[in-house]
Tab-separated table of N, CA, C and O in Angstrom:
chain	number	residue	atom	x	y	z
Z	197	MET	N	161.670	109.756	91.021
Z	197	MET	CA	160.246	109.546	91.228
Z	197	MET	C	159.498	110.784	90.739
Z	197	MET	O	159.706	111.881	91.236
Z	198	LYS	N	158.629	110.599	89.766
Z	198	LYS	CA	157.852	111.715	89.237
Z	198	LYS	C	156.519	111.816	89.962
Z	198	LYS	O	155.815	110.829	90.133
Z	199	LYS	N	156.210	113.032	90.388
Z	199	LYS	CA	154.930	113.321	91.017
Z	199	LYS	C	154.317	114.503	90.273
Z	199	LYS	O	154.860	115.605	90.301
Z	200	ILE	N	153.202	114.239	89.598
Z	200	ILE	CA	152.571	115.256	88.763
Z	200	ILE	C	151.306	115.769	89.427
Z	200	ILE	O	150.479	114.987	89.884
Z	201	GLY	N	151.160	117.076	89.445
Z	201	GLY	CA	149.951	117.704	89.951
Z	201	GLY	C	149.138	118.269	88.803
Z	201	GLY	O	149.688	118.880	87.888
Z	202	ILE	N	147.839	118.025	88.822
Z	202	ILE	CA	146.939	118.558	87.802
Z	202	ILE	C	146.166	119.729	88.408
Z	202	ILE	O	145.550	119.591	89.456
Z	203	ILE	N	146.228	120.853	87.715
Z	203	ILE	CA	145.468	122.033	88.122
Z	203	ILE	C	144.430	122.280	87.033
Z	203	ILE	O	144.786	122.467	85.871
Z	204	THR	N	143.176	122.254	87.398
Z	204	THR	CA	142.108	122.440	86.420
Z	204	THR	C	140.935	123.168	87.061
Z	204	THR	O	141.027	123.586	88.216
Z	205	LEU	N	139.861	123.290	86.318
Z	205	LEU	CA	138.662	123.912	86.872
Z	205	LEU	C	138.208	123.153	88.105
Z	205	LEU	O	138.409	121.937	88.186
Z	206	PRO	N	137.584	123.832	89.052
Z	206	PRO	CA	137.091	123.108	90.229
Z	206	PRO	C	136.129	121.988	89.843
Z	206	PRO	O	135.246	122.180	89.007
Z	207	LEU	N	136.322	120.819	90.406
Z	207	LEU	CA	135.464	119.681	90.086
Z	207	LEU	C	134.076	119.828	90.683
Z	207	LEU	O	133.162	119.103	90.316
Z	208	THR	N	133.911	120.760	91.576
Z	208	THR	CA	132.592	120.984	92.170
Z	208	THR	C	131.702	121.839	91.273
Z	208	THR	O	130.556	122.081	91.599
Z	209	SER	N	132.228	122.265	90.126
Z	209	SER	CA	131.443	123.113	89.231
Z	209	SER	C	130.435	122.308	88.416
Z	209	SER	O	129.639	122.881	87.688
Z	210	LYS	N	130.439	121.001	88.527
Z	210	LYS	CA	129.522	120.118	87.803
Z	210	LYS	C	129.712	120.234	86.291
Z	210	LYS	O	128.796	120.051	85.520
Z	211	ASN	N	130.912	120.555	85.874
Z	211	ASN	CA	131.251	120.658	84.464
Z	211	ASN	C	131.691	119.268	83.998
Z	211	ASN	O	132.828	118.866	84.209
Z	212	TYR	N	130.768	118.530	83.387
Z	212	TYR	CA	131.052	117.154	82.987
Z	212	TYR	C	132.240	117.063	82.039
Z	212	TYR	O	133.070	116.169	82.158
Z	213	GLY	N	132.330	117.988	81.094
Z	213	GLY	CA	133.450	117.974	80.159
Z	213	GLY	C	134.778	118.171	80.866
Z	213	GLY	O	135.763	117.498	80.572
Z	214	GLY	N	134.805	119.101	81.814
Z	214	GLY	CA	136.026	119.352	82.573
Z	214	GLY	C	136.417	118.164	83.432
Z	214	GLY	O	137.600	117.832	83.568
Z	215	ILE	N	135.429	117.493	84.005
Z	215	ILE	CA	135.697	116.320	84.840
Z	215	ILE	C	136.244	115.178	83.992
Z	215	ILE	O	137.223	114.522	84.361
Z	216	LEU	N	135.639	114.937	82.834
Z	216	LEU	CA	136.118	113.872	81.956
Z	216	LEU	C	137.509	114.177	81.408
Z	216	LEU	O	138.351	113.283	81.276
Z	217	GLN	N	137.765	115.447	81.095
Z	217	GLN	CA	139.090	115.855	80.638
Z	217	GLN	C	140.131	115.597	81.711
Z	217	GLN	O	141.200	115.064	81.443
Z	218	ALA	N	139.822	115.965	82.943
Z	218	ALA	CA	140.766	115.760	84.046
Z	218	ALA	C	141.004	114.271	84.288
Z	218	ALA	O	142.129	113.845	84.563
Z	219	TYR	N	139.951	113.475	84.178
Z	219	TYR	CA	140.083	112.025	84.357
Z	219	TYR	C	140.974	111.427	83.266
Z	219	TYR	O	141.896	110.662	83.551
Z	220	ALA	N	140.703	111.773	82.004
Z	220	ALA	CA	141.510	111.249	80.897
Z	220	ALA	C	142.968	111.672	81.034
Z	220	ALA	O	143.884	110.869	80.816
Z	221	LEU	N	143.183	112.919	81.422
Z	221	LEU	CA	144.546	113.403	81.605
Z	221	LEU	C	145.252	112.648	82.722
Z	221	LEU	O	146.415	112.245	82.578
Z	222	SER	N	144.560	112.394	83.822
Z	222	SER	CA	145.192	111.677	84.938
Z	222	SER	C	145.529	110.240	84.556
Z	222	SER	O	146.599	109.737	84.910
Z	223	ILE	N	144.659	109.574	83.813
Z	223	ILE	CA	144.937	108.203	83.364
Z	223	ILE	C	146.142	108.188	82.419
Z	223	ILE	O	147.033	107.356	82.527
Z	224	PHE	N	146.192	109.129	81.493
Z	224	PHE	CA	147.307	109.226	80.556
Z	224	PHE	C	148.625	109.461	81.293
Z	224	PHE	O	149.636	108.827	81.011
Z	225	LEU	N	148.616	110.378	82.258
Z	225	LEU	CA	149.844	110.733	82.966
Z	225	LEU	C	150.360	109.614	83.854
Z	225	LEU	O	151.555	109.559	84.152
Z	226	LEU	N	149.481	108.703	84.284
Z	226	LEU	CA	149.927	107.580	85.120
Z	226	LEU	C	150.908	106.674	84.385
Z	226	LEU	O	151.651	105.918	85.007
Z	227	LYS	N	150.931	106.734	83.064
Z	227	LYS	CA	151.907	105.962	82.277
Z	227	LYS	C	153.321	106.504	82.466
Z	227	LYS	O	154.286	105.796	82.256
Z	228	TYR	N	153.427	107.779	82.845
Z	228	TYR	CA	154.724	108.452	82.889
Z	228	TYR	C	155.153	108.908	84.278
Z	228	TYR	O	156.230	109.463	84.421
Z	229	ALA	N	154.306	108.692	85.267
Z	229	ALA	CA	154.623	109.183	86.607
Z	229	ALA	C	154.258	108.140	87.648
Z	229	ALA	O	153.405	107.287	87.422
Z	230	ASP	N	154.897	108.238	88.794
Z	230	ASP	CA	154.578	107.352	89.908
Z	230	ASP	C	153.292	107.786	90.602
Z	230	ASP	O	152.512	106.960	91.055
Z	231	THR	N	153.080	109.092	90.680
Z	231	THR	CA	151.904	109.640	91.353
Z	231	THR	C	151.327	110.782	90.528
Z	231	THR	O	152.070	111.637	90.048
Z	232	VAL	N	150.018	110.757	90.383
Z	232	VAL	CA	149.298	111.861	89.752
Z	232	VAL	C	148.221	112.300	90.737
Z	232	VAL	O	147.436	111.490	91.213
Z	233	GLU	N	148.232	113.590	91.047
Z	233	GLU	CA	147.283	114.112	92.034
Z	233	GLU	C	146.589	115.346	91.497
Z	233	GLU	O	147.225	116.237	90.934
Z	234	LEU	N	145.300	115.382	91.657
Z	234	LEU	CA	144.515	116.538	91.251
Z	234	LEU	C	144.502	117.541	92.401
Z	234	LEU	O	144.170	117.188	93.529
Z	235	ILE	N	144.897	118.771	92.108
Z	235	ILE	CA	144.845	119.826	93.107
Z	235	ILE	C	143.381	120.280	93.181
Z	235	ILE	O	142.859	120.851	92.235
Z	236	ASP	N	142.715	119.977	94.286
Z	236	ASP	CA	141.269	120.178	94.433
Z	236	ASP	C	140.945	121.624	94.797
Z	236	ASP	O	140.627	121.950	95.940
Z	237	ARG	N	141.039	122.495	93.782
Z	237	ARG	CA	140.732	123.915	94.000
Z	237	ARG	C	139.231	124.105	94.065
Z	237	ARG	O	138.485	123.468	93.346
Z	238	ARG	N	138.809	124.993	94.925
Z	238	ARG	CA	137.384	125.304	95.066
Z	238	ARG	C	137.198	126.796	95.241
Z	238	ARG	O	138.089	127.493	95.697
Z	239	SER	N	136.014	127.245	94.889
Z	239	SER	CA	135.691	128.658	95.080
Z	239	SER	C	135.387	128.901	96.553
Z	239	SER	O	134.668	128.116	97.168
Z	240	PRO	N	135.906	129.990	97.101
Z	240	PRO	CA	135.600	130.283	98.501
Z	240	PRO	C	134.129	130.659	98.667
Z	240	PRO	O	133.511	131.186	97.749
Z	241	PHE	N	133.588	130.333	99.810
Z	241	PHE	CA	132.213	130.705	100.107
Z	241	PHE	C	132.164	132.202	100.409
Z	241	PHE	O	132.822	132.675	101.316
Z	242	THR	N	131.377	132.896	99.642
Z	242	THR	CA	131.206	134.328	99.866
Z	242	THR	C	129.885	134.546	100.595
Z	242	THR	O	129.055	133.638	100.693
Z	243	PHE	N	129.702	135.743	101.071
Z	243	PHE	CA	128.428	136.062	101.716
Z	243	PHE	C	127.283	135.841	100.734
Z	243	PHE	O	126.236	135.296	101.089
Z	244	LYS	N	127.483	136.255	99.482
Z	244	LYS	CA	126.448	136.120	98.463
Z	244	LYS	C	126.080	134.649	98.235
Z	244	LYS	O	124.899	134.309	98.182
Z	245	SER	N	127.065	133.786	98.108
Z	245	SER	CA	126.771	132.367	97.862
Z	245	SER	C	126.093	131.721	99.073
Z	245	SER	O	125.183	130.903	98.912
Z	246	ARG	N	126.499	132.104	100.264
Z	246	ARG	CA	125.832	131.576	101.465
Z	246	ARG	C	124.391	132.057	101.564
Z	246	ARG	O	123.501	131.303	101.942
Z	247	PHE	N	124.161	133.305	101.205
Z	247	PHE	CA	122.813	133.860	101.249
Z	247	PHE	C	121.911	133.163	100.232
Z	247	PHE	O	120.763	132.811	100.538
Z	248	ILE	N	122.404	132.952	99.033
Z	248	ILE	CA	121.621	132.268	97.996
Z	248	ILE	C	121.267	130.860	98.449
Z	248	ILE	O	120.122	130.415	98.286
Z	249	LEU	N	122.215	130.140	99.014
Z	249	LEU	CA	121.950	128.791	99.518
Z	249	LEU	C	120.899	128.827	100.630
Z	249	LEU	O	119.998	127.983	100.678
Z	250	PHE	N	120.987	129.809	101.509
Z	250	PHE	CA	120.007	129.978	102.579
Z	250	PHE	C	118.609	130.181	102.012
Z	250	PHE	O	117.637	129.560	102.456
Z	251	VAL	N	118.484	131.034	101.003
Z	251	VAL	CA	117.186	131.305	100.377
Z	251	VAL	C	116.640	130.031	99.738
Z	251	VAL	O	115.453	129.714	99.875
Z	252	TYR	N	117.484	129.298	99.030
Z	252	TYR	CA	117.037	128.046	98.414
Z	252	TYR	C	116.560	127.044	99.462
Z	252	TYR	O	115.563	126.357	99.261
Z	253	ARG	N	117.280	126.940	100.567
Z	253	ARG	CA	116.886	125.989	101.619
Z	253	ARG	C	115.523	126.330	102.209
Z	253	ARG	O	114.761	125.440	102.579
Z	254	ILE	N	115.209	127.597	102.314
Z	254	ILE	CA	113.935	128.009	102.902
Z	254	ILE	C	112.792	127.934	101.884
Z	254	ILE	O	111.742	127.366	102.167
Z	255	PHE	N	113.004	128.496	100.703
Z	255	PHE	CA	111.899	128.642	99.751
Z	255	PHE	C	111.804	127.529	98.703
Z	255	PHE	O	110.731	127.310	98.143
Z	256	LEU	N	112.907	126.867	98.418
Z	256	LEU	CA	112.904	125.835	97.373
Z	256	LEU	C	113.626	124.564	97.826
Z	256	LEU	O	114.520	124.063	97.138
Z	257	PRO	N	113.252	123.989	98.965
Z	257	PRO	CA	113.998	122.818	99.459
Z	257	PRO	C	113.885	121.611	98.525
Z	257	PRO	O	114.847	120.859	98.375
Z	258	ASN	N	112.732	121.420	97.878
Z	258	ASN	CA	112.592	120.275	96.966
Z	258	ASN	C	113.459	120.429	95.730
Z	258	ASN	O	114.016	119.452	95.229
Z	259	TYR	N	113.570	121.657	95.245
Z	259	TYR	CA	114.444	121.915	94.103
Z	259	TYR	C	115.896	121.592	94.460
Z	259	TYR	O	116.606	120.947	93.697
Z	260	LEU	N	116.315	122.032	95.630
Z	260	LEU	CA	117.682	121.776	96.076
Z	260	LEU	C	117.948	120.283	96.203
Z	260	LEU	O	119.007	119.798	95.794
Z	261	LYS	N	116.981	119.529	96.727
Z	261	LYS	CA	117.126	118.076	96.844
Z	261	LYS	C	117.237	117.424	95.474
Z	261	LYS	O	118.045	116.516	95.275
Z	262	SER	N	116.426	117.868	94.514
Z	262	SER	CA	116.474	117.262	93.185
Z	262	SER	C	117.791	117.575	92.476
Z	262	SER	O	118.352	116.725	91.792
Z	263	VAL	N	118.287	118.784	92.642
Z	263	VAL	CA	119.579	119.140	92.044
Z	263	VAL	C	120.689	118.292	92.657
Z	263	VAL	O	121.551	117.767	91.944
Z	264	ASN	N	120.672	118.147	93.981
Z	264	ASN	CA	121.698	117.348	94.646
Z	264	ASN	C	121.645	115.889	94.204
Z	264	ASN	O	122.688	115.269	93.985
Z	265	SER	N	120.453	115.326	94.049
Z	265	SER	CA	120.359	113.926	93.622
Z	265	SER	C	120.774	113.768	92.163
Z	265	SER	O	121.321	112.740	91.781
Z	266	PHE	N	120.555	114.794	91.340
Z	266	PHE	CA	120.968	114.757	89.940
Z	266	PHE	C	122.488	114.696	89.830
Z	266	PHE	O	123.040	113.986	88.984
Z	267	TYR	N	123.198	115.443	90.678
Z	267	TYR	CA	124.648	115.514	90.605
Z	267	TYR	C	125.363	114.443	91.430
Z	267	TYR	O	126.576	114.321	91.381
Z	268	LYS	N	124.633	113.659	92.194
Z	268	LYS	CA	125.256	112.655	93.060
Z	268	LYS	C	126.113	111.650	92.284
Z	268	LYS	O	127.225	111.342	92.715
Z	269	PRO	N	125.658	111.114	91.133
Z	269	PRO	CA	126.505	110.159	90.401
Z	269	PRO	C	127.847	110.742	89.966
Z	269	PRO	O	128.874	110.072	90.066
Z	270	ILE	N	127.867	111.998	89.520
Z	270	ILE	CA	129.141	112.586	89.098
Z	270	ILE	C	130.036	112.840	90.305
Z	270	ILE	O	131.255	112.680	90.233
Z	271	GLU	N	129.445	113.202	91.453
Z	271	GLU	CA	130.245	113.367	92.666
Z	271	GLU	C	130.862	112.041	93.092
Z	271	GLU	O	132.024	111.989	93.500
Z	272	ASN	N	130.094	110.951	92.979
Z	272	ASN	CA	130.623	109.623	93.292
Z	272	ASN	C	131.754	109.253	92.340
Z	272	ASN	O	132.758	108.663	92.754
Z	273	PHE	N	131.588	109.571	91.054
Z	273	PHE	CA	132.639	109.302	90.068
Z	273	PHE	C	133.929	110.015	90.449
Z	273	PHE	O	135.012	109.423	90.438
Z	274	VAL	N	133.822	111.287	90.779
Z	274	VAL	CA	134.995	112.078	91.157
Z	274	VAL	C	135.647	111.495	92.414
Z	274	VAL	O	136.865	111.308	92.469
Z	275	ASP	N	134.844	111.177	93.416
Z	275	ASP	CA	135.384	110.645	94.669
Z	275	ASP	C	136.081	109.300	94.475
Z	275	ASP	O	137.062	109.007	95.153
Z	276	ASN	N	135.575	108.473	93.560
Z	276	ASN	CA	136.102	107.126	93.386
Z	276	ASN	C	137.215	107.010	92.352
Z	276	ASN	O	137.896	105.988	92.307
Z	277	ASN	N	137.413	108.031	91.516
Z	277	ASN	CA	138.353	107.888	90.407
Z	277	ASN	C	139.498	108.880	90.389
Z	277	ASN	O	140.299	108.854	89.463
Z	278	PHE	N	139.574	109.744	91.379
Z	278	PHE	CA	140.636	110.737	91.405
Z	278	PHE	C	141.436	110.630	92.687
Z	278	PHE	O	140.886	110.417	93.760
Z	279	ASN	N	142.733	110.792	92.552
Z	279	ASN	CA	143.601	110.999	93.700
Z	279	ASN	C	143.643	112.513	93.883
Z	279	ASN	O	144.240	113.218	93.070
Z	280	LYS	N	142.944	113.025	94.903
Z	280	LYS	CA	142.780	114.468	95.083
Z	280	LYS	C	143.473	114.948	96.346
Z	280	LYS	O	143.605	114.220	97.316
Z	281	SER	N	143.836	116.214	96.297
Z	281	SER	CA	144.311	116.874	97.508
Z	281	SER	C	143.098	117.209	98.374
Z	281	SER	O	141.964	117.013	97.957
Z	282	HIS	N	143.348	117.724	99.556
Z	282	HIS	CA	142.239	118.243	100.354
Z	282	HIS	C	141.706	119.497	99.654
Z	282	HIS	O	142.402	120.088	98.825
Z	283	PRO	N	140.492	119.920	99.943
Z	283	PRO	CA	139.954	121.122	99.295
Z	283	PRO	C	140.808	122.350	99.598
Z	283	PRO	O	141.198	122.594	100.727
Z	284	ILE	N	141.108	123.097	98.547
Z	284	ILE	CA	141.922	124.308	98.663
Z	284	ILE	C	141.102	125.480	98.139
Z	284	ILE	O	140.649	125.458	96.995
Z	285	TYR	N	140.919	126.498	98.978
Z	285	TYR	CA	140.019	127.601	98.654
Z	285	TYR	C	140.713	128.892	98.222
Z	285	TYR	O	140.076	129.765	97.671
Z	286	HIS	N	142.002	129.036	98.475
Z	286	HIS	CA	142.679	130.289	98.164
Z	286	HIS	C	143.969	130.013	97.404
Z	286	HIS	O	144.630	128.988	97.611
Z	287	PHE	N	144.349	130.960	96.549
Z	287	PHE	CA	145.547	130.808	95.733
Z	287	PHE	C	146.787	130.566	96.590
Z	287	PHE	O	147.594	129.701	96.295
Z	288	SER	N	146.941	131.326	97.656
Z	288	SER	CA	148.139	131.174	98.497
Z	288	SER	C	148.196	129.780	99.119
Z	288	SER	O	149.278	129.213	99.275
Z	289	ASP	N	147.038	129.211	99.452
Z	289	ASP	CA	147.013	127.857	100.003
Z	289	ASP	C	147.427	126.833	98.947
Z	289	ASP	O	148.119	125.869	99.257
Z	290	SER	N	147.009	127.045	97.700
Z	290	SER	CA	147.404	126.106	96.650
Z	290	SER	C	148.901	126.203	96.386
Z	290	SER	O	149.568	125.190	96.188
Z	291	GLU	N	149.426	127.407	96.421
Z	291	GLU	CA	150.861	127.586	96.229
Z	291	GLU	C	151.647	126.870	97.335
Z	291	GLU	O	152.613	126.157	97.065
Z	292	ASN	N	151.215	127.033	98.575
Z	292	ASN	CA	151.875	126.357	99.698
Z	292	ASN	C	151.767	124.847	99.578
Z	292	ASN	O	152.730	124.121	99.836
Z	293	TYR	N	150.602	124.350	99.190
Z	293	TYR	CA	150.403	122.907	99.048
Z	293	TYR	C	151.348	122.331	97.995
Z	293	TYR	O	151.962	121.293	98.202
Z	294	ILE	N	151.458	123.022	96.880
Z	294	ILE	CA	152.330	122.561	95.797
Z	294	ILE	C	153.781	122.524	96.258
Z	294	ILE	O	154.500	121.546	96.021
Z	295	LEU	N	154.229	123.556	96.943
Z	295	LEU	CA	155.614	123.603	97.416
Z	295	LEU	C	155.895	122.548	98.484
Z	295	LEU	O	156.962	121.935	98.497
Z	296	GLN	N	154.954	122.307	99.374
Z	296	GLN	CA	155.151	121.350	100.463
Z	296	GLN	C	155.122	119.894	99.995
Z	296	GLN	O	155.684	119.030	100.658
Z	297	ASN	N	154.448	119.620	98.872
Z	297	ASN	CA	154.278	118.242	98.437
Z	297	ASN	C	155.233	117.805	97.336
Z	297	ASN	O	155.088	116.715	96.780
Z	298	ASN	N	156.215	118.624	97.031
Z	298	ASN	CA	157.311	118.252	96.141
Z	298	ASN	C	156.873	117.664	94.804
Z	298	ASN	O	157.334	116.601	94.391
Z	299	PHE	N	155.979	118.354	94.122
Z	299	PHE	CA	155.600	117.928	92.779
Z	299	PHE	C	156.777	118.154	91.846
Z	299	PHE	O	157.437	119.187	91.903
Z	300	THR	N	157.046	117.185	90.999
Z	300	THR	CA	158.114	117.362	90.015
Z	300	THR	C	157.603	118.092	88.784
Z	300	THR	O	158.364	118.739	88.084
Z	301	HIS	N	156.301	117.942	88.517
Z	301	HIS	CA	155.691	118.593	87.363
Z	301	HIS	C	154.276	119.060	87.739
Z	301	HIS	O	153.612	118.428	88.544
Z	302	LEU	N	153.858	120.137	87.108
Z	302	LEU	CA	152.470	120.598	87.203
Z	302	LEU	C	151.947	120.725	85.780
Z	302	LEU	O	152.663	121.133	84.887
Z	303	ILE	N	150.697	120.364	85.600
Z	303	ILE	CA	150.086	120.467	84.288
Z	303	ILE	C	148.657	120.954	84.458
Z	303	ILE	O	148.026	120.708	85.488
Z	304	THR	N	148.192	121.668	83.475
Z	304	THR	CA	146.809	122.110	83.498
Z	304	THR	C	146.148	121.648	82.210
Z	304	THR	O	146.796	121.464	81.190
Z	305	GLY	N	144.867	121.432	82.303
Z	305	GLY	CA	144.111	121.010	81.135
Z	305	GLY	C	142.818	121.786	81.088
Z	305	GLY	O	142.405	122.393	82.057
Z	306	SER	N	142.228	121.771	79.941
Z	306	SER	CA	140.956	122.462	79.786
Z	306	SER	C	140.103	121.694	78.797
Z	306	SER	O	140.606	121.127	77.843
Z	307	ASP	N	138.804	121.671	79.075
Z	307	ASP	CA	137.928	121.010	78.110
Z	307	ASP	C	137.574	122.036	77.084
Z	307	ASP	O	137.193	121.969	76.066
């Protein structure tokens, strides 16, 4: 039984090319494996990123709403078309996840 894990750029980066590349790769790999799973790596929340989000929520709430509504269709696409792991924020957690889930192969792609 082949179980392939895909490691790519975080899908939360709103990189349409990267998302389409990961989707095409996962569809292609399903021809050769029983399971294909995207390792859902994400950037950890830093103090700086939390502070920036806080400032946007206070001073630019309409801008934040418009950005979120703009990206909603791509988020729906990702949620509906990928077999993903739970969100993984640190390298050591991704390493543990890979070892615990018995992937036979790992592959990475880039747009």
